[in-house]
GROMACS .gro file of C-alpha atoms in nm:
model
  411
    1MET     CA    1   0.081  -5.871  -1.421
    2SER     CA    2  -0.100  -6.208  -1.389
    3GLN     CA    3  -0.464  -6.250  -1.295
    4SER     CA    4  -0.361  -6.407  -0.963
    5SER     CA    5  -0.148  -6.105  -0.875
    6ARG     CA    6  -0.435  -5.869  -0.954
    7ALA     CA    7  -0.663  -6.075  -0.735
    8ALA     CA    8  -0.413  -6.059  -0.452
    9ASP     CA    9  -0.407  -5.681  -0.479
   10HIS     CA   10  -0.783  -5.667  -0.419
   11SER     CA   11  -0.818  -5.964  -0.184
   12GLY     CA   12  -0.826  -5.741   0.123
   13LYS     CA   13  -0.471  -5.820   0.229
   14GLN     CA   14  -0.309  -5.498   0.343
   15ALA     CA   15   0.041  -5.387   0.249
   16SER     CA   16   0.276  -5.441   0.543
   17PRO     CA   17   0.649  -5.397   0.598
   18SER     CA   18   0.875  -5.691   0.676
   19ALA     CA   19   1.074  -5.712   0.998
   20SER     CA   20   1.388  -5.581   0.827
   21TRP     CA   21   1.201  -5.280   0.699
   22ARG     CA   22   1.053  -5.206   1.042
   23THR     CA   23   1.401  -5.163   1.190
   24LEU     CA   24   1.494  -4.917   0.916
   25LEU     CA   25   1.172  -4.719   0.947
   26LYS     CA   26   1.252  -4.612   1.303
   27SER     CA   27   1.485  -4.349   1.159
   28PHE     CA   28   1.202  -4.172   0.974
   29ASP     CA   29   0.936  -3.943   1.122
   30LEU     CA   30   0.649  -4.114   0.942
   31SER     CA   31   0.630  -4.416   0.713
   32LEU     CA   32   0.330  -4.533   0.511
   33PHE     CA   33   0.316  -4.876   0.345
   34SER     CA   34   0.069  -4.914   0.059
   35ASP     CA   35  -0.008  -5.155  -0.222
   36ARG     CA   36   0.052  -5.059  -0.584
   37HIS     CA   37  -0.285  -4.881  -0.593
   38GLY     CA   38  -0.187  -4.653  -0.306
   39VAL     CA   39  -0.410  -4.813  -0.038
   40ILE     CA   40  -0.233  -4.771   0.295
   41GLY     CA   41  -0.183  -5.097   0.484
   42GLU     CA   42   0.027  -4.984   0.777
   43VAL     CA   43   0.153  -4.664   0.937
   44VAL     CA   44   0.476  -4.642   1.137
   45ALA     CA   45   0.510  -4.317   1.334
   46GLY     CA   46   0.849  -4.206   1.465
   47GLU     CA   47   0.927  -4.020   1.786
   48ALA     CA   48   0.899  -3.679   1.617
   49VAL     CA   49   0.525  -3.723   1.555
   50LYS     CA   50   0.426  -3.925   1.859
   51ASP     CA   51   0.247  -3.615   1.990
   52VAL     CA   52  -0.007  -3.649   1.707
   53GLY     CA   53  -0.279  -3.907   1.751
   54GLY     CA   54  -0.490  -4.067   1.484
   55TRP     CA   55  -0.220  -4.199   1.253
   56GLN     CA   56  -0.386  -4.541   1.243
   57THR     CA   57  -0.701  -4.385   1.096
   58LEU     CA   58  -0.510  -4.365   0.766
   59VAL     CA   59  -0.499  -4.744   0.735
   60GLY     CA   60  -0.726  -4.874   0.461
   61LYS     CA   61  -0.746  -4.538   0.283
   62LYS     CA   62  -0.578  -4.436  -0.041
   63PHE     CA   63  -0.275  -4.212  -0.008
   64ILE     CA   64  -0.427  -3.951  -0.240
   65ALA     CA   65  -0.742  -3.945  -0.023
   66VAL     CA   66  -0.560  -3.846   0.298
   67VAL     CA   67  -0.376  -3.543   0.162
   68ALA     CA   68  -0.495  -3.184   0.128
   69ASP     CA   69  -0.650  -3.074  -0.201
   70ASP     CA   70  -0.339  -2.883  -0.304
   71SER     CA   71  -0.125  -3.196  -0.250
   72VAL     CA   72  -0.324  -3.448  -0.457
   73LYS     CA   73  -0.111  -3.404  -0.770
   74LYS     CA   74   0.206  -3.443  -0.565
   75ALA     CA   75   0.074  -3.761  -0.402
   76GLU     CA   76  -0.012  -3.907  -0.744
   77GLY     CA   77   0.338  -3.820  -0.863
   78LEU     CA   78   0.498  -3.996  -0.564
   79LEU     CA   79   0.298  -4.314  -0.627
   80ALA     CA   80   0.365  -4.314  -1.001
   81GLY     CA   81   0.733  -4.244  -0.946
   82ALA     CA   82   0.773  -4.533  -0.704
   83LEU     CA   83   0.621  -4.775  -0.955
   84GLY     CA   84   0.811  -4.622  -1.245
   85ASP     CA   85   1.149  -4.457  -1.275
   86GLY     CA   86   1.144  -4.287  -0.938
   87SER     CA   87   1.047  -3.938  -0.826
   88LEU     CA   88   1.194  -3.649  -0.635
   89PRO     CA   89   1.088  -3.574  -0.277
   90ARG     CA   90   0.775  -3.359  -0.254
   91GLU     CA   91   0.606  -3.139   0.004
   92VAL     CA   92   0.273  -3.298   0.097
   93ASN     CA   93   0.015  -3.193   0.357
   94LEU     CA   94  -0.147  -3.490   0.529
   95MET     CA   95  -0.501  -3.461   0.667
   96VAL     CA   96  -0.546  -3.647   0.998
   97GLU     CA   97  -0.876  -3.615   1.184
   98GLY     CA   98  -0.940  -3.277   1.027
   99ALA     CA   99  -0.596  -3.132   1.101
  100GLU     CA  100  -0.328  -3.061   0.842
  101TYR     CA  101   0.034  -3.169   0.889
  102PRO     CA  102   0.316  -3.081   0.647
  103PHE     CA  103   0.564  -3.354   0.547
  104ARG     CA  104   0.840  -3.394   0.292
  105PHE     CA  105   0.777  -3.737   0.139
  106SER     CA  106   0.991  -3.967  -0.070
  107SER     CA  107   0.862  -4.292  -0.222
  108ILE     CA  108   1.019  -4.621  -0.316
  109ARG     CA  109   0.895  -4.959  -0.443
  110VAL     CA  110   0.971  -5.251  -0.215
  111GLU     CA  111   0.899  -5.626  -0.228
  112ASP     CA  112   0.574  -5.758  -0.377
  113ASN     CA  113   0.510  -5.429  -0.563
  114GLN     CA  114   0.441  -5.250  -0.237
  115VAL     CA  115   0.516  -4.878  -0.208
  116LEU     CA  116   0.685  -4.715   0.089
  117PHE     CA  117   0.627  -4.347   0.158
  118VAL     CA  118   0.876  -4.202   0.408
  119GLY     CA  119   0.827  -3.851   0.535
  120ARG     CA  120   1.009  -3.586   0.737
  121ASP     CA  121   0.802  -3.367   0.970
  122GLN     CA  122   0.801  -3.011   0.833
  123ARG     CA  123   0.604  -2.843   1.111
  124SER     CA  124   0.903  -2.653   1.249
  125ILE     CA  125   1.002  -2.538   0.900
  126SER     CA  126   0.643  -2.442   0.821
  127SER     CA  127   0.624  -2.243   1.145
  128LEU     CA  128   0.950  -2.070   1.056
  129GLN     CA  129   0.818  -1.989   0.708
  130GLN     CA  130   0.500  -1.843   0.856
  131ARG     CA  131   0.707  -1.631   1.093
  132MET     CA  132   0.917  -1.510   0.801
  133VAL     CA  133   0.601  -1.420   0.607
  134SER     CA  134   0.463  -1.237   0.911
  135LEU     CA  135   0.791  -1.050   0.954
  136GLN     CA  136   0.795  -0.962   0.585
  137GLN     CA  137   0.438  -0.832   0.606
  138ALA     CA  138   0.525  -0.631   0.916
  139SER     CA  139   0.830  -0.493   0.735
  140ASP     CA  140   0.616  -0.402   0.433
  141ARG     CA  141   0.366  -0.224   0.657
  142GLU     CA  142   0.644  -0.032   0.830
  143PHE     CA  143   0.799   0.060   0.496
  144SER     CA  144   0.459   0.178   0.373
  145ARG     CA  145   0.413   0.386   0.688
  146LEU     CA  146   0.755   0.545   0.646
  147ARG     CA  147   0.689   0.611   0.279
  148GLN     CA  148   0.360   0.781   0.362
  149ALA     CA  149   0.532   0.989   0.630
  150ASP     CA  150   0.801   1.086   0.378
  151THR     CA  151   0.531   1.179   0.125
  152ARG     CA  152   0.357   1.401   0.381
  153TYR     CA  153   0.686   1.563   0.477
  154ARG     CA  154   0.781   1.638   0.117
  155LEU     CA  155   0.432   1.762   0.039
  156LEU     CA  156   0.442   2.002   0.334
  157PHE     CA  157   0.800   2.099   0.256
  158HIS     CA  158   0.726   2.202  -0.102
  159VAL     CA  159   0.372   2.338  -0.064
  160THR     CA  160   0.444   2.578   0.222
  161THR     CA  161   0.488   2.941   0.119
  162GLU     CA  162   0.761   2.986   0.380
  163ALA     CA  163   1.121   2.953   0.261
  164VAL     CA  164   1.277   2.644   0.419
  165LEU     CA  165   1.639   2.529   0.396
  166VAL     CA  166   1.802   2.217   0.538
  167ALA     CA  167   2.175   2.248   0.604
  168GLU     CA  168   2.456   2.061   0.777
  169VAL     CA  169   2.548   2.240   1.099
  170ASP     CA  170   2.918   2.197   1.022
  171GLY     CA  171   2.982   2.462   0.756
  172LEU     CA  172   2.610   2.526   0.687
  173ARG     CA  173   2.625   2.342   0.357
  174LEU     CA  174   2.273   2.313   0.212
  175VAL     CA  175   2.132   1.969   0.138
  176GLU     CA  176   1.774   2.060   0.052
  177ALA     CA  177   1.560   2.364  -0.024
  178ASN     CA  178   1.195   2.411  -0.113
  179ALA     CA  179   1.045   2.610  -0.401
  180ALA     CA  180   0.968   2.910  -0.180
  181ALA     CA  181   1.335   2.933  -0.078
  182ALA     CA  182   1.447   2.917  -0.442
  183THR     CA  183   1.206   3.200  -0.527
  184LEU     CA  184   1.316   3.415  -0.232
  185LEU     CA  185   1.687   3.367  -0.302
  186ASP     CA  186   1.630   3.393  -0.679
  187VAL     CA  187   1.836   3.079  -0.738
  188PRO     CA  188   1.720   2.754  -0.905
  189THR     CA  189   1.655   2.477  -0.652
  190HIS     CA  190   1.921   2.244  -0.797
  191GLU     CA  191   2.186   2.516  -0.761
  192LEU     CA  192   2.108   2.561  -0.392
  193THR     CA  193   2.204   2.205  -0.310
  194ARG     CA  194   2.561   2.177  -0.174
  195ALA     CA  195   2.602   2.556  -0.167
  196ARG     CA  196   2.687   2.723   0.166
  197ALA     CA  197   2.415   2.926   0.333
  198PHE     CA  198   2.655   3.215   0.404
  199GLU     CA  199   2.679   3.286   0.028
  200PHE     CA  200   2.321   3.420   0.017
  201PHE     CA  201   2.330   3.659   0.314
  202ALA     CA  202   2.460   4.015   0.336
  203THR     CA  203   2.795   4.063   0.507
  204GLY     CA  204   2.635   4.220   0.814
  205SER     CA  205   2.402   3.922   0.857
  206ARG     CA  206   2.668   3.654   0.872
  207ALA     CA  207   2.765   3.724   1.234
  208PRO     CA  208   2.402   3.694   1.359
  209LEU     CA  209   2.367   3.376   1.157
  210GLU     CA  210   2.684   3.228   1.309
  211GLY     CA  211   2.566   3.329   1.656
  212LEU     CA  212   2.227   3.169   1.593
  213ILE     CA  213   2.384   2.837   1.492
  214ALA     CA  214   2.634   2.845   1.781
  215GLY     CA  215   2.356   2.907   2.032
  216LEU     CA  216   2.149   2.632   1.873
  217VAL     CA  217   2.435   2.381   1.906
  218ALA     CA  218   2.506   2.485   2.263
  219GLY     CA  219   2.149   2.498   2.392
  220GLY     CA  220   1.956   2.297   2.135
  221LYS     CA  221   1.668   2.546   2.143
  222SER     CA  222   1.515   2.714   1.842
  223SER     CA  223   1.553   3.093   1.818
  224GLU     CA  224   1.535   3.363   1.551
  225VAL     CA  225   1.736   3.665   1.431
  226ALA     CA  226   1.686   3.950   1.183
  227VAL     CA  227   1.892   3.914   0.862
  228GLN     CA  228   1.922   4.056   0.511
  229LEU     CA  229   1.990   3.874   0.188
  230LYS     CA  230   2.280   3.972  -0.034
  231GLY     CA  231   2.185   4.267  -0.255
  232GLN     CA  232   1.850   4.326  -0.078
  233SER     CA  233   1.748   4.583   0.180
  234THR     CA  234   1.436   4.405   0.309
  235GLU     CA  235   1.476   4.274   0.662
  236LEU     CA  236   1.381   3.911   0.703
  237MET     CA  237   1.349   3.687   1.004
  238LEU     CA  238   1.553   3.368   1.024
  239SER     CA  239   1.488   3.083   1.267
  240ALA     CA  240   1.677   2.758   1.310
  241SER     CA  241   1.594   2.420   1.461
  242LEU     CA  242   1.842   2.142   1.531
  243PHE     CA  243   1.793   1.773   1.448
  244ARG     CA  244   2.012   1.471   1.375
  245GLN     CA  245   2.010   1.257   1.064
  246SER     CA  246   2.236   0.954   1.006
  247GLY     CA  247   2.464   1.070   1.287
  248THR     CA  248   2.503   1.422   1.144
  249SER     CA  249   2.375   1.741   1.309
  250MET     CA  250   2.139   1.924   1.075
  251ALA     CA  251   1.972   2.264   1.094
  252LEU     CA  252   1.628   2.349   0.960
  253LEU     CA  253   1.635   2.716   0.855
  254ARG     CA  254   1.315   2.917   0.801
  255LEU     CA  255   1.308   3.258   0.632
  256TRP     CA  256   1.010   3.492   0.620
  257ASN     CA  257   0.912   3.854   0.586
  258PRO     CA  258   0.736   3.948   0.911
  259ARG     CA  259   0.546   4.238   0.753
  260ALA     CA  260   0.417   4.045   0.453
  261SER     CA  261   0.340   3.731   0.648
  262SER     CA  262   0.135   3.907   0.914
  263ALA     CA  263  -0.130   4.031   0.669
  264ALA     CA  264  -0.118   3.717   0.459
  265GLY     CA  265  -0.128   3.504   0.771
  266VAL     CA  266  -0.450   3.663   0.898
  267ALA     CA  267  -0.617   3.627   0.558
  268GLY     CA  268  -0.496   3.270   0.528
  269GLN     CA  269  -0.622   3.182   0.874
  270ARG     CA  270  -0.965   3.323   0.794
  271LEU     CA  271  -0.983   3.132   0.467
  272GLN     CA  272  -0.865   2.813   0.635
  273ALA     CA  273  -1.126   2.852   0.909
  274VAL     CA  274  -1.403   2.891   0.648
  275VAL     CA  275  -1.286   2.587   0.449
  276GLU     CA  276  -1.269   2.379   0.766
  277ALA     CA  277  -1.622   2.481   0.869
  278ILE     CA  278  -1.820   2.452   0.543
  279PRO     CA  279  -2.057   2.153   0.537
  280ASP     CA  280  -1.961   2.053   0.180
  281GLY     CA  281  -1.653   1.847   0.104
  282PHE     CA  282  -1.354   2.050  -0.017
  283VAL     CA  283  -1.052   1.879  -0.175
  284VAL     CA  284  -0.735   2.007  -0.345
  285VAL     CA  285  -0.558   1.766  -0.581
  286GLY     CA  286  -0.234   1.793  -0.776
  287GLU     CA  287  -0.170   1.728  -1.143
  288ASP     CA  288  -0.135   1.355  -1.069
  289ARG     CA  289  -0.492   1.349  -0.926
  290ARG     CA  290  -0.360   1.279  -0.576
  291ILE     CA  291  -0.510   1.464  -0.281
  292LEU     CA  292  -0.303   1.749  -0.134
  293SER     CA  293  -0.553   1.862   0.130
  294ALA     CA  294  -0.911   1.798   0.236
  295ASN     CA  295  -1.152   1.946   0.490
  296PRO     CA  296  -1.333   1.753   0.768
  297ALA     CA  297  -1.661   1.746   0.572
  298PHE     CA  298  -1.497   1.547   0.292
  299CYS     CA  299  -1.353   1.299   0.543
  300GLU     CA  300  -1.699   1.263   0.695
  301GLN     CA  301  -1.848   1.195   0.351
  302LEU     CA  302  -1.595   0.913   0.308
  303GLN     CA  303  -1.659   0.781   0.661
  304LEU     CA  304  -1.296   0.841   0.754
  305ALA     CA  305  -1.158   0.986   1.076
  306ASN     CA  306  -0.915   1.251   0.956
  307GLU     CA  307  -0.733   1.415   0.666
  308GLN     CA  308  -0.421   1.199   0.704
  309GLN     CA  309  -0.613   0.898   0.571
  310VAL     CA  310  -0.675   1.064   0.231
  311LEU     CA  311  -0.355   1.261   0.171
  312GLY     CA  312  -0.159   1.127  -0.125
  313GLU     CA  313  -0.446   0.904  -0.242
  314PRO     CA  314  -0.600   0.943  -0.592
  315ILE     CA  315  -0.930   1.136  -0.586
  316ASP     CA  316  -1.096   0.886  -0.823
  317ARG     CA  317  -1.062   0.621  -0.554
  318TRP     CA  318  -1.377   0.773  -0.404
  319LEU     CA  319  -1.518   1.024  -0.653
  320GLY     CA  320  -1.696   0.940  -0.977
  321ARG     CA  321  -1.786   0.632  -1.175
  322PRO     CA  322  -1.464   0.437  -1.241
  323GLY     CA  323  -1.287   0.550  -1.556
  324VAL     CA  324  -1.562   0.793  -1.661
  325ASP     CA  325  -1.648   1.092  -1.447
  326ILE     CA  326  -1.302   1.208  -1.342
  327ASN     CA  327  -1.179   1.200  -1.703
  328ILE     CA  328  -1.482   1.406  -1.813
  329MET     CA  329  -1.435   1.657  -1.531
  330LEU     CA  330  -1.063   1.702  -1.592
  331ALA     CA  331  -1.119   1.737  -1.968
  332ASN     CA  332  -1.372   2.017  -1.905
  333LEU     CA  333  -1.138   2.181  -1.653
  334ARG     CA  334  -0.855   2.184  -1.907
  335GLU     CA  335  -1.084   2.337  -2.167
  336HIS     CA  336  -1.290   2.580  -1.959
  337GLY     CA  337  -1.101   2.617  -1.631
  338SER     CA  338  -1.404   2.535  -1.416
  339ILE     CA  339  -1.715   2.318  -1.396
  340LYS     CA  340  -2.034   2.368  -1.198
  341ASN     CA  341  -2.286   2.122  -1.053
  342PHE     CA  342  -2.148   1.815  -1.230
  343SER     CA  343  -2.358   1.517  -1.120
  344THR     CA  344  -2.164   1.210  -1.013
  345ILE     CA  345  -2.137   0.962  -0.726
  346LEU     CA  346  -1.924   0.951  -0.413
  347ARG     CA  347  -1.815   0.617  -0.264
  348SER     CA  348  -1.722   0.599   0.104
  349GLU     CA  349  -1.439   0.389   0.243
  350LEU     CA  350  -1.697   0.149   0.390
  351GLY     CA  351  -1.872   0.091   0.057
  352ALA     CA  352  -2.164   0.334   0.094
  353GLN     CA  353  -2.252   0.519  -0.227
  354GLN     CA  354  -2.426   0.854  -0.257
  355GLU     CA  355  -2.505   1.096  -0.538
  356ALA     CA  356  -2.316   1.423  -0.541
  357LEU     CA  357  -2.280   1.754  -0.723
  358VAL     CA  358  -1.927   1.872  -0.797
  359THR     CA  359  -1.808   2.225  -0.861
  360ALA     CA  360  -1.440   2.249  -0.947
  361VAL     CA  361  -1.179   2.501  -1.060
  362SER     CA  362  -0.833   2.450  -1.204
  363VAL     CA  363  -0.550   2.674  -1.081
  364THR     CA  364  -0.263   2.672  -1.328
  365ARG     CA  365  -0.075   2.975  -1.193
  366GLY     CA  366   0.228   2.924  -0.975
  367LYS     CA  367   0.483   2.645  -0.955
  368LEU     CA  368   0.238   2.388  -0.818
  369PRO     CA  369  -0.076   2.372  -1.037
  370CYS     CA  370  -0.371   2.218  -0.860
  371THR     CA  371  -0.746   2.164  -0.881
  372GLY     CA  372  -1.004   2.238  -0.613
  373PHE     CA  373  -1.326   2.035  -0.581
  374VAL     CA  374  -1.635   2.130  -0.381
  375ILE     CA  375  -1.845   1.815  -0.335
  376ARG     CA  376  -2.205   1.837  -0.217
  377SER     CA  377  -2.394   1.524  -0.121
  378VAL     CA  378  -2.753   1.537  -0.248
  379THR     CA  379  -3.067   1.332  -0.204
  380PRO     CA  380  -3.178   1.109  -0.493
  381ARG     CA  381  -3.491   1.318  -0.558
  382LEU     CA  382  -3.275   1.597  -0.703
  383PHE     CA  383  -3.177   1.353  -0.977
  384ALA     CA  384  -3.529   1.233  -1.057
  385ALA     CA  385  -3.558   1.186  -1.432
  386PRO     CA  386  -3.785   1.442  -1.606
  387SER     CA  387  -4.101   1.323  -1.779
  388THR     CA  388  -3.948   1.411  -2.116
  389LEU     CA  389  -3.585   1.434  -2.207
  390PRO     CA  390  -3.451   1.792  -2.223
  391ARG     CA  391  -3.358   1.922  -2.562
  392SER     CA  392  -3.124   2.215  -2.503
  393VAL     CA  393  -2.749   2.170  -2.540
  394GLU     CA  394  -2.693   2.283  -2.181
  395GLN     CA  395  -2.942   2.030  -2.049
  396LEU     CA  396  -2.787   1.754  -2.258
  397ARG     CA  397  -2.449   1.841  -2.114
  398GLU     CA  398  -2.590   1.800  -1.764
  399LEU     CA  399  -2.695   1.443  -1.853
  400VAL     CA  400  -2.346   1.329  -1.953
  401GLY     CA  401  -2.252   1.043  -1.723
  402ARG     CA  402  -2.606   1.010  -1.586
  403VAL     CA  403  -2.789   0.849  -1.878
  404SER     CA  404  -2.674   0.602  -2.139
  405LEU     CA  405  -2.505   0.712  -2.462
  406LYS     CA  406  -2.794   0.557  -2.657
  407GLU     CA  407  -3.046   0.789  -2.488
  408LEU     CA  408  -2.824   1.092  -2.544
  409VAL     CA  409  -2.793   1.012  -2.916
  410ARG     CA  410  -3.171   0.957  -2.946
  411GLU     CA  411  -3.238   1.295  -2.786
   0.00000   0.00000   0.00000
């Protein structure tokens, strides 16, 4: 380029379209004319963007200076492509009087080394994309809610000590059974699926069972009858409830021993009442460290409203120093079966942190091993460091997780 051409570029003369170009530009939503350095000389706004004022404020500014930060590289690419071998259209967000407007720009070199940027208004597409994102987020939230509900259902289904069977009303073919039902019927759970419920009842109990289902279909109300299992003399109670799933009528069958459940029920109610009333947090977790049940005191410690907000969540989300305390506690539980007054911290859902003492026991009997934690919030003065470090093995064990490894080794 000659010296005179360079001087013309910086002489203050703004890039401007010719009359022939102006006619063509009416078909575009927005057109920007600039010199080879990207300084905008004229703006031609189409009918689609007439509702936006302030387009003329872009005149005299560089193209890369009037785009959003995330569009600078794209703007540079459009300018370089127009002066070089061409470039593909790019999504660029223009900044006009503090507002952001999305456009799809193409660039081309015209006479006198001027550059023409022509853009299509993308506001409707951007709005549609935002709606799609919002719908996707709403769908994800709904899926998460359904998954949590399914987790709670399955947890209740398998933890309950009452035998529960789910069967199709037509033919009473079983589709699901919990562990208690498999134990009561003395049949592995996987063998119960697709079997017919009649196969497990004594001959004299089949008529009451058929009558129960017929009455349920006719009236839709839950009722119960006395039945006996095949090869057993113990009288059990059977109740049925009707529901529909995927257009199919299903029956929820519950089996229990009224004599055994009455005594166990009273004892269980008393124990449940005590657990609900104690001021210390009480939590039961499964082998995967996820919470199976929790009392109101634990929810209060976490600044949460109810038990539903913690069910299925990992206990180390709130209890212990990340990656340290829970591993130590579980290792001791595997070795000794219980721990007492383990000092740790408890983090609430709102970010508050408090010191706590944990007593825990591991229950490995039964088909669903679990661990129970009693968590007591304590004041910091109970953790005040002694004037001299303790020297007994038991006292050193109490300091694990509370003082640095260097201090433990020195002691």
